[in-house]
Short mmCIF file of C-alpha atoms (C1' of nucleotides) in Angstrom, two decimals:
data_model
loop_
_atom_site.label_atom_id
_atom_site.label_comp_id
_atom_site.label_asym_id
_atom_site.label_seq_id
_atom_site.Cartn_x
_atom_site.Cartn_y
_atom_site.Cartn_z
CA MET O 126 -0.60 -22.54 1.13
CA LYS O 127 2.86 -23.96 0.75
CA ASP O 128 5.04 -25.42 3.43
CA HIS O 129 7.47 -23.23 5.28
CA GLN O 130 10.55 -22.85 3.12
CA THR O 131 13.01 -20.25 2.02
CA ASP O 132 13.49 -21.07 -1.65
CA PHE O 133 11.36 -18.25 -2.93
CA GLN O 134 10.79 -18.36 -6.66
CA PRO O 135 10.56 -14.89 -8.20
CA VAL O 136 7.76 -14.44 -10.68
CA HIS O 137 8.74 -13.93 -14.30
CA ARG O 138 8.77 -10.35 -15.45
CA GLN O 139 5.88 -11.04 -17.81
CA PHE O 140 3.66 -11.69 -14.79
CA PHE O 141 3.41 -7.93 -14.41
CA SER O 142 2.34 -7.36 -18.01
CA GLN O 143 -1.33 -8.23 -17.45
CA PRO O 144 -3.93 -5.46 -17.24
CA THR O 145 -3.80 -3.63 -13.93
CA LEU O 146 -7.10 -4.85 -12.52
CA SER O 147 -6.10 -8.44 -13.30
CA LEU O 148 -2.68 -7.88 -11.79
CA ALA O 149 -4.18 -6.48 -8.59
CA LYS O 150 -6.14 -9.72 -8.19
CA ALA O 151 -3.30 -11.95 -9.38
CA LEU O 152 -0.97 -10.50 -6.76
CA LEU O 153 -3.20 -11.87 -4.01
CA GLY O 154 -1.57 -15.01 -2.65
CA THR O 155 1.87 -14.20 -4.06
CA VAL O 156 4.72 -13.52 -1.65
CA LEU O 157 6.46 -10.21 -1.13
CA VAL O 158 10.07 -10.92 -0.16
CA LYS O 159 12.72 -8.58 1.26
CA VAL O 160 16.30 -9.62 1.83
CA ASP O 161 18.42 -7.71 4.35
CA PRO O 162 21.61 -8.28 6.33
CA GLU O 163 19.35 -9.06 9.28
CA GLY O 164 17.67 -11.82 7.33
CA ILE O 165 14.74 -12.55 5.06
CA THR O 166 11.26 -11.26 5.74
CA ALA O 167 8.33 -12.27 3.57
CA GLY O 168 4.57 -12.35 3.59
CA TYR O 169 1.63 -13.36 1.44
CA ILE O 170 -0.06 -10.42 -0.23
CA VAL O 171 -3.66 -10.45 1.00
CA GLU O 172 -4.95 -7.01 -0.01
CA THR O 173 -4.31 -4.74 -2.99
CA GLU O 174 -5.71 -1.67 -4.71
CA ALA O 175 -5.49 -0.68 -8.37
CA TYR O 176 -4.64 2.87 -9.40
CA MET O 177 -5.57 3.31 -13.00
CA GLY O 178 -3.59 6.22 -14.35
CA PRO O 179 -4.40 9.63 -15.87
CA ASP O 180 -8.18 9.16 -15.73
CA ASP O 181 -8.28 7.92 -12.13
CA GLN O 182 -8.80 10.85 -9.82
CA ALA O 183 -7.28 8.93 -6.92
CA ALA O 184 -4.05 8.07 -8.74
CA HIS O 185 -0.87 10.08 -8.31
CA SER O 186 -0.62 10.03 -12.09
CA TYR O 187 -4.07 11.63 -12.46
CA GLN O 188 -4.07 14.01 -15.41
CA ASN O 189 -0.61 12.76 -16.27
CA ARG O 190 1.05 14.47 -13.41
CA ARG O 191 4.59 13.37 -14.09
CA THR O 192 6.95 14.50 -11.36
CA LYS O 193 10.08 13.24 -9.70
CA ARG O 194 7.91 11.25 -7.31
CA THR O 195 5.72 9.58 -9.95
CA GLU O 196 8.42 9.15 -12.60
CA ILE O 197 8.75 5.38 -12.19
CA MET O 198 5.04 4.92 -12.93
CA TYR O 199 5.77 6.05 -16.47
CA HIS O 200 8.23 3.24 -16.96
CA GLN O 201 7.61 -0.36 -17.94
CA TYR O 202 5.62 -2.63 -15.57
CA GLY O 203 7.39 -4.55 -12.81
CA PHE O 204 9.19 -1.83 -10.87
CA ALA O 205 8.62 -0.69 -7.31
CA TYR O 206 6.83 2.61 -6.88
CA ILE O 207 7.39 3.75 -3.31
CA TYR O 208 6.36 7.04 -1.87
CA ARG O 209 6.29 8.61 1.52
CA MET O 210 3.19 9.75 3.26
CA HIS O 211 3.50 11.33 6.68
CA THR O 212 6.08 9.14 8.37
CA HIS O 213 5.43 6.01 6.34
CA CYS O 214 6.60 4.52 3.05
CA LEU O 215 3.95 2.86 0.89
CA PHE O 216 4.75 0.13 -1.60
CA ASN O 217 3.23 -0.17 -5.07
CA VAL O 218 3.90 -2.38 -8.08
CA VAL O 219 4.17 -0.44 -11.33
CA SER O 220 1.74 -1.74 -13.92
CA GLY O 221 1.00 -0.88 -17.54
CA GLY O 222 3.49 -0.25 -20.32
CA GLU O 223 5.61 2.82 -20.81
CA ASP O 224 3.59 6.01 -20.62
CA SER O 225 0.70 4.09 -19.08
CA PRO O 226 1.24 5.16 -15.47
CA GLU O 227 -0.73 2.61 -13.49
CA ALA O 228 0.11 0.86 -10.23
CA VAL O 229 -1.08 -1.59 -7.61
CA LEU O 230 -0.82 -0.64 -3.95
CA VAL O 231 -0.07 -3.49 -1.59
CA ARG O 232 -2.14 -2.85 1.54
CA ALA O 233 -1.63 -5.92 3.70
CA LEU O 234 0.45 -9.06 4.13
CA GLU O 235 0.10 -12.28 6.02
CA PRO O 236 3.54 -12.84 7.57
CA PHE O 237 5.29 -15.93 6.23
CA GLU O 238 8.97 -15.73 7.07
CA GLY O 239 11.10 -13.67 9.44
CA LEU O 240 8.41 -13.09 12.06
CA ALA O 241 10.95 -12.34 14.78
CA ILE O 242 12.65 -9.67 12.65
CA MET O 243 9.30 -8.12 11.80
CA GLN O 244 8.43 -7.98 15.45
CA THR O 245 11.55 -6.07 16.41
CA ARG O 246 10.99 -3.62 13.57
CA ARG O 247 7.40 -3.11 14.60
CA GLY O 248 8.16 -2.39 18.22
CA SER O 249 5.43 -3.39 20.58
CA GLN O 250 3.00 -4.43 17.86
CA LYS O 251 2.17 -8.09 17.41
CA GLY O 252 -0.31 -10.47 15.83
CA VAL O 253 -2.27 -9.10 12.92
CA ASP O 254 -0.96 -5.58 13.65
CA LEU O 255 2.44 -6.62 12.31
CA THR O 256 1.47 -6.22 8.66
CA ASN O 257 -2.23 -5.36 8.32
CA GLY O 258 -1.73 -1.96 6.72
CA PRO O 259 0.32 -0.40 3.89
CA GLY O 260 2.59 1.55 6.23
CA LYS O 261 2.91 -1.31 8.67
CA LEU O 262 4.06 -3.88 6.14
CA THR O 263 6.81 -1.66 4.74
CA LYS O 264 8.16 -1.16 8.23
CA ALA O 265 7.99 -4.88 8.98
CA LEU O 266 9.89 -5.70 5.77
CA ASN O 267 12.17 -2.67 5.91
CA ILE O 268 10.99 -1.35 2.55
CA THR O 269 12.18 2.25 2.22
CA MET O 270 12.68 4.94 -0.40
CA ALA O 271 16.00 3.25 -1.15
CA ASP O 272 13.96 0.54 -2.89
CA TYR O 273 12.27 3.03 -5.22
CA GLY O 274 12.52 1.87 -8.82
CA HIS O 275 13.84 -1.61 -8.04
CA LEU O 276 12.79 -4.33 -10.50
CA LEU O 277 10.64 -6.78 -8.57
CA THR O 278 12.01 -10.02 -9.97
CA LYS O 279 15.22 -10.20 -7.98
CA SER O 280 16.83 -9.67 -4.59
CA PRO O 281 16.69 -7.70 -2.40
CA LEU O 282 13.01 -7.01 -3.07
CA PHE O 283 10.80 -9.22 -5.20
CA ILE O 284 7.47 -10.92 -5.71
CA ALA O 285 7.56 -14.71 -5.46
CA THR O 286 5.04 -17.33 -6.51
CA GLY O 287 2.62 -18.35 -3.78
CA TYR O 288 -0.80 -19.90 -3.81
CA HIS O 289 -4.04 -19.25 -5.57
CA PRO O 290 -6.78 -17.94 -3.28
CA THR O 291 -10.17 -19.54 -3.75
CA ARG O 292 -12.27 -16.49 -2.98
CA VAL O 293 -11.50 -12.82 -3.59
CA SER O 294 -13.60 -9.94 -2.25
CA ILE O 295 -14.00 -6.66 -4.09
CA GLY O 296 -14.83 -3.22 -2.71
CA LYS O 297 -14.05 0.47 -2.65
CA ARG O 298 -10.56 1.77 -2.10
CA ILE O 299 -9.48 3.13 1.26
CA GLY O 300 -8.28 6.59 2.18
CA ILE O 301 -9.11 8.44 -1.02
CA GLU O 302 -12.11 10.41 0.22
CA ASN O 303 -11.00 13.55 -1.59
CA SER O 304 -11.05 11.97 -5.05
CA GLY O 305 -14.47 12.78 -6.50
CA GLU O 306 -16.21 10.04 -8.43
CA ALA O 307 -13.27 7.72 -7.98
CA VAL O 308 -14.10 7.04 -4.33
CA ASP O 309 -16.75 4.55 -5.42
CA TYR O 310 -14.76 2.56 -7.97
CA PRO O 311 -14.50 -1.10 -6.85
CA TRP O 312 -10.77 -1.38 -7.26
CA ARG O 313 -9.79 -2.84 -3.92
CA PHE O 314 -9.22 -6.59 -3.73
CA TRP O 315 -8.60 -8.86 -0.79
CA ILE O 316 -8.54 -12.54 0.09
CA THR O 317 -11.98 -13.24 1.53
CA ASP O 318 -11.98 -13.66 5.30
CA ASN O 319 -8.22 -13.30 5.65
CA PRO O 320 -7.57 -11.89 9.14
CA TYR O 321 -4.63 -9.72 8.00
CA VAL O 322 -6.75 -7.48 5.78
CA SER O 323 -6.32 -3.87 6.90
CA ARG O 324 -9.93 -2.88 7.31
CA HIS O 325 -13.10 -4.86 7.48
CA GLN O 326 -15.32 -2.98 5.15
CA LYS O 327 -18.60 -3.87 3.54
CA THR O 328 -17.91 -6.26 0.69
CA GLU O 329 -19.14 -5.18 -2.70
CA SER O 330 -18.90 -8.68 -4.16
CA ILE O 331 -17.09 -11.98 -3.81
CA GLU O 332 -15.66 -13.84 -6.77
CA GLU O 333 -14.88 -17.53 -6.84
CA GLN O 334 -11.48 -17.82 -8.51
CA GLU O 335 -10.82 -20.28 -11.30
CA ARG O 336 -8.12 -22.86 -10.82
CA PRO O 337 -5.35 -21.95 -13.24
"C1'" DA R 1176 -17.12 2.99 16.36
"C1'" DC R 1177 -15.01 7.66 16.44
"C1'" DA R 1178 -11.58 11.32 17.48
"C1'" DT R 1179 -7.22 13.27 17.63
"C1'" DC R 1180 -2.63 14.02 17.05
"C1'" DG R 1181 1.84 13.00 15.26
"C1'" DA R 1182 5.24 14.31 11.73
"C1'" DT R 1183 7.49 15.19 6.95
"C1'" DG R 1184 8.17 15.39 2.12
"C1'" DT R 1185 6.18 16.81 -2.22
"C1'" DG R 1186 4.15 19.76 -5.47
"C1'" DC R 1187 2.23 23.92 -6.37
"C1'" DT R 1188 2.16 29.26 -6.18
"C1'" DG K 1028 5.63 29.74 1.81
"C1'" DC K 1029 2.01 26.48 2.40
"C1'" DA K 1030 -1.67 23.00 2.10
"C1'" DC K 1031 -2.21 18.39 2.17
"C1'" DA K 1032 -1.45 13.34 1.91
"C1'" DT K 1033 -3.17 5.61 -0.99
"C1'" DC K 1034 -1.35 6.35 7.36
"C1'" DG K 1035 -0.54 4.72 12.38
"C1'" DA K 1036 -0.90 4.79 17.37
"C1'" DT K 1037 -3.42 5.90 21.15
"C1'" DG K 1038 -7.19 7.39 23.48
"C1'" DT K 1039 -12.28 7.29 24.80
"C1'" DG K 1040 -17.20 5.19 24.65
#
DNA sequence: ACATCGATGTGCT
DNA sequence: GCACATCGATGTG
Protein backbone atom coordinates (compact mmCIF):
# COMPACT_ATOMS: atom_id res chain seq x y z
CA MET A 1 0.00 0.00 0.00
CA LYS A 2 1.20 3.50 -0.71
CA ASP A 3 1.83 6.24 1.75
CA HIS A 4 -0.90 8.67 2.60
CA GLN A 5 -1.02 11.28 -0.12
CA THR A 6 -3.48 13.20 -2.20
CA ASP A 7 -1.88 13.16 -5.63
CA PHE A 8 -4.15 10.53 -7.06
CA GLN A 9 -3.15 9.36 -10.50
CA PRO A 10 -6.16 8.48 -12.67
CA VAL A 11 -5.81 5.26 -14.61
CA HIS A 12 -5.54 5.56 -18.38
CA ARG A 13 -8.76 4.98 -20.24
CA GLN A 14 -7.32 1.83 -21.81
CA PHE A 15 -7.21 0.24 -18.37
CA PHE A 16 -10.93 -0.38 -18.74
CA SER A 17 -10.58 -2.09 -22.11
CA GLN A 18 -9.58 -5.49 -20.70
CA PRO A 19 -12.11 -8.33 -20.59
CA THR A 20 -14.66 -7.86 -17.83
CA LEU A 21 -13.53 -10.71 -15.59
CA SER A 22 -9.95 -9.44 -15.78
CA LEU A 23 -11.11 -5.91 -15.09
CA ALA A 24 -13.08 -7.01 -12.04
CA LYS A 25 -9.88 -8.48 -10.60
CA ALA A 26 -7.66 -5.64 -11.80
CA LEU A 27 -9.84 -3.09 -10.04
CA LEU A 28 -8.97 -4.66 -6.69
CA GLY A 29 -6.36 -2.46 -5.03
CA THR A 30 -7.09 0.58 -7.21
CA VAL A 31 -8.52 3.69 -5.58
CA LEU A 32 -11.99 5.08 -6.10
CA VAL A 33 -11.81 8.87 -5.70
CA LYS A 34 -14.60 11.42 -5.33
CA VAL A 35 -14.01 15.15 -5.24
CA ASP A 36 -16.59 17.42 -3.63
CA PRO A 37 -16.75 20.94 -2.21
CA GLU A 38 -16.49 19.31 1.21
CA GLY A 39 -13.23 17.67 0.24
CA ILE A 40 -11.78 14.50 -1.23
CA THR A 41 -12.91 11.05 -0.19
CA ALA A 42 -11.21 7.94 -1.51
CA GLY A 43 -10.84 4.27 -0.77
CA TYR A 44 -9.15 1.15 -2.06
CA ILE A 45 -11.49 -1.12 -3.96
CA VAL A 46 -11.46 -4.44 -2.10
CA GLU A 47 -14.47 -6.27 -3.55
CA THR A 48 -16.04 -6.41 -7.01
CA GLU A 49 -18.52 -8.42 -9.04
CA ALA A 50 -18.66 -8.93 -12.80
CA TYR A 51 -21.94 -8.69 -14.70
CA MET A 52 -21.47 -10.26 -18.07
CA GLY A 53 -24.14 -8.88 -20.35
CA PRO A 54 -27.03 -10.33 -22.38
CA ASP A 55 -26.31 -13.95 -21.43
CA ASP A 56 -25.93 -13.30 -17.69
CA GLN A 57 -29.25 -13.77 -16.00
CA ALA A 58 -28.18 -11.57 -13.10
CA ALA A 59 -27.18 -8.62 -15.27
CA HIS A 60 -29.47 -5.67 -15.88
CA SER A 61 -28.58 -6.05 -19.54
CA TYR A 62 -29.78 -9.67 -19.59
CA GLN A 63 -31.41 -10.44 -22.92
CA ASN A 64 -30.27 -7.06 -24.13
CA ARG A 65 -32.72 -5.15 -22.06
CA ARG A 66 -31.77 -1.67 -23.16
CA THR A 67 -33.67 0.97 -21.21
CA LYS A 68 -33.07 4.45 -19.94
CA ARG A 69 -31.52 2.95 -16.82
CA THR A 70 -29.12 0.57 -18.60
CA GLU A 71 -28.31 2.83 -21.55
CA ILE A 72 -24.77 3.66 -20.43
CA MET A 73 -23.87 -0.04 -20.34
CA TYR A 74 -24.21 -0.05 -24.12
CA HIS A 75 -21.56 2.61 -24.46
CA GLN A 76 -17.80 2.25 -24.52
CA TYR A 77 -15.98 0.97 -21.39
CA GLY A 78 -14.89 3.38 -18.68
CA PHE A 79 -18.11 5.15 -17.72
CA ALA A 80 -19.98 5.06 -14.44
CA TYR A 81 -23.15 2.99 -14.39
CA ILE A 82 -25.11 4.00 -11.31
CA TYR A 83 -28.55 2.85 -10.43
CA ARG A 84 -30.84 3.15 -7.50
CA MET A 85 -32.11 0.28 -5.48
CA HIS A 86 -34.45 0.97 -2.59
CA THR A 87 -32.91 4.03 -0.99
CA HIS A 88 -29.36 3.42 -2.16
CA CYS A 89 -27.25 4.19 -5.22
CA LEU A 90 -24.94 1.43 -6.45
CA PHE A 91 -21.78 2.13 -8.40
CA ASN A 92 -20.58 0.09 -11.39
CA VAL A 93 -17.81 0.50 -13.94
CA VAL A 94 -18.97 0.00 -17.51
CA SER A 95 -16.92 -2.66 -19.26
CA GLY A 96 -16.88 -4.09 -22.78
CA GLY A 97 -17.04 -2.19 -26.05
CA GLU A 98 -20.07 -0.55 -27.57
CA ASP A 99 -23.05 -2.87 -27.67
CA SER A 100 -21.32 -5.22 -25.25
CA PRO A 101 -23.23 -4.21 -22.11
CA GLU A 102 -21.05 -5.51 -19.30
CA ALA A 103 -20.16 -3.94 -15.96
CA VAL A 104 -18.29 -4.38 -12.72
CA LEU A 105 -20.07 -3.63 -9.46
CA VAL A 106 -17.90 -2.17 -6.72
CA ARG A 107 -19.08 -3.75 -3.47
CA ALA A 108 -16.63 -2.53 -0.85
CA LEU A 109 -13.85 -0.05 -0.16
CA GLU A 110 -11.12 0.29 2.39
CA PRO A 111 -11.20 3.99 3.35
CA PHE A 112 -8.03 5.84 2.39
CA GLU A 113 -8.70 9.56 2.46
CA GLY A 114 -11.41 11.79 3.90
CA LEU A 115 -12.36 9.54 6.79
CA ALA A 116 -13.91 12.39 8.76
CA ILE A 117 -16.14 13.38 5.84
CA MET A 118 -17.20 9.78 5.32
CA GLN A 119 -18.10 9.52 8.96
CA THR A 120 -20.42 12.51 8.89
CA ARG A 121 -22.10 11.20 5.76
CA ARG A 122 -22.55 7.79 7.31
CA GLY A 123 -24.14 9.06 10.49
CA SER A 124 -23.50 6.90 13.48
CA GLN A 125 -21.67 4.19 11.55
CA LYS A 126 -17.96 3.73 12.04
CA GLY A 127 -15.09 1.32 11.50
CA VAL A 128 -15.60 -1.25 8.79
CA ASP A 129 -19.28 -0.25 8.49
CA LEU A 130 -18.24 2.97 6.79
CA THR A 131 -17.71 1.37 3.39
CA ASN A 132 -18.19 -2.42 3.58
CA GLY A 133 -21.16 -2.59 1.23
CA PRO A 134 -22.18 -1.24 -2.19
CA GLY A 135 -24.79 1.15 -0.79
CA LYS A 136 -22.59 2.20 2.09
CA LEU A 137 -19.61 3.21 -0.01
CA THR A 138 -21.66 5.40 -2.34
CA LYS A 139 -23.05 7.25 0.64
CA ALA A 140 -19.59 7.64 2.19
CA LEU A 141 -18.21 9.07 -1.08
CA ASN A 142 -21.36 10.96 -2.01
CA ILE A 143 -21.78 9.10 -5.29
CA THR A 144 -25.29 9.79 -6.59
CA MET A 145 -27.35 9.52 -9.77
CA ALA A 146 -25.79 12.84 -10.76
CA ASP A 147 -22.61 10.87 -11.47
CA TYR A 148 -24.35 8.54 -13.92
CA GLY A 149 -22.43 8.33 -17.17
CA HIS A 150 -19.33 10.15 -15.94
CA LEU A 151 -16.05 9.03 -17.52
CA LEU A 152 -13.95 7.54 -14.74
CA THR A 153 -10.58 9.03 -15.67
CA LYS A 154 -11.11 12.53 -14.32
CA SER A 155 -12.52 14.60 -11.49
CA PRO A 156 -14.93 14.60 -9.78
CA LEU A 157 -15.16 10.80 -9.87
CA PHE A 158 -12.36 8.54 -11.03
CA ILE A 159 -10.33 5.40 -10.54
CA ALA A 160 -6.71 5.97 -9.51
CA THR A 161 -3.74 3.64 -9.49
CA GLY A 162 -3.19 1.85 -6.20
CA TYR A 163 -1.41 -1.33 -5.25
CA HIS A 164 -1.39 -4.87 -6.48
CA PRO A 165 -2.97 -7.33 -4.04
CA THR A 166 -1.05 -10.54 -3.51
CA ARG A 167 -4.03 -12.82 -3.02
CA VAL A 168 -7.50 -12.60 -4.52
CA SER A 169 -10.44 -14.77 -3.45
CA ILE A 170 -13.18 -15.85 -5.83
CA GLY A 171 -16.76 -16.84 -5.07
CA LYS A 172 -20.42 -16.50 -5.94
CA ARG A 173 -22.07 -13.15 -6.35
CA ILE A 174 -24.25 -11.68 -3.62
CA GLY A 175 -27.91 -10.76 -3.69
CA ILE A 176 -28.91 -12.33 -6.99
CA GLU A 177 -30.88 -15.28 -5.66
CA ASN A 178 -33.59 -14.87 -8.26
CA SER A 179 -31.26 -15.32 -11.24
CA GLY A 180 -31.46 -19.00 -12.15
CA GLU A 181 -28.21 -20.70 -13.10
CA ALA A 182 -26.30 -17.47 -12.73
CA VAL A 183 -26.41 -17.60 -8.93
CA ASP A 184 -23.54 -20.08 -8.96
CA TYR A 185 -21.18 -18.32 -11.35
CA PRO A 186 -17.90 -17.45 -9.56
CA TRP A 187 -17.83 -13.84 -10.60
CA ARG A 188 -17.24 -12.15 -7.27
CA PHE A 189 -13.69 -11.12 -6.40
CA TRP A 190 -12.21 -9.75 -3.22
CA ILE A 191 -8.84 -9.13 -1.61
CA THR A 192 -8.23 -12.16 0.56
CA ASP A 193 -8.68 -11.49 4.28
CA ASN A 194 -9.41 -7.79 3.83
CA PRO A 195 -11.63 -6.74 6.75
CA TYR A 196 -13.69 -4.31 4.64
CA VAL A 197 -15.20 -7.02 2.44
CA SER A 198 -18.99 -6.83 2.67
CA ARG A 199 -19.76 -10.41 3.54
CA HIS A 200 -17.64 -13.26 4.71
CA GLN A 201 -18.75 -16.04 2.50
CA LYS A 202 -17.27 -19.41 1.77
CA THR A 203 -14.35 -18.93 -0.60
CA GLU A 204 -14.53 -20.82 -3.84
CA SER A 205 -10.81 -20.43 -4.55
CA ILE A 206 -7.84 -18.21 -3.86
CA GLU A 207 -5.47 -17.08 -6.57
CA GLU A 208 -1.93 -15.89 -6.01
CA GLN A 209 -1.53 -12.81 -8.19
CA GLU A 210 1.45 -12.34 -10.48
CA ARG A 211 3.63 -9.31 -9.97
CA PRO A 212 3.08 -7.11 -13.02
C1' DA B 1 -26.97 -16.64 12.33
C1' DC B 2 -31.69 -15.10 11.03
C1' DA B 3 -35.74 -12.00 10.61
C1' DT B 4 -38.00 -7.94 9.52
C1' DC B 5 -38.96 -3.63 7.94
C1' DG B 6 -37.91 0.57 5.59
C1' DA B 7 -38.63 3.16 1.29
C1' DT B 8 -38.56 4.46 -3.90
C1' DG B 9 -37.71 4.30 -8.70
C1' DT B 10 -37.94 1.46 -12.79
C1' DG B 11 -39.90 -1.42 -16.15
C1' DC B 12 -43.58 -3.93 -17.53
C1' DT B 13 -48.80 -4.59 -18.46
C1' DG C 1 -51.37 0.08 -11.55
C1' DC C 2 -48.06 -2.99 -9.61
C1' DA C 3 -44.33 -6.23 -8.47
C1' DC C 4 -39.83 -6.21 -7.33
C1' DA C 5 -34.93 -4.91 -6.66
C1' DT C 6 -26.63 -6.17 -7.49
C1' DC C 7 -29.39 -3.09 0.02
C1' DG C 8 -29.03 -1.27 5.03
C1' DA C 9 -30.20 -0.80 9.87
C1' DT C 10 -31.95 -2.76 13.73
C1' DG C 11 -33.64 -6.24 16.37
C1' DT C 12 -33.45 -10.99 18.62
C1' DG C 13 -31.00 -15.59 19.84
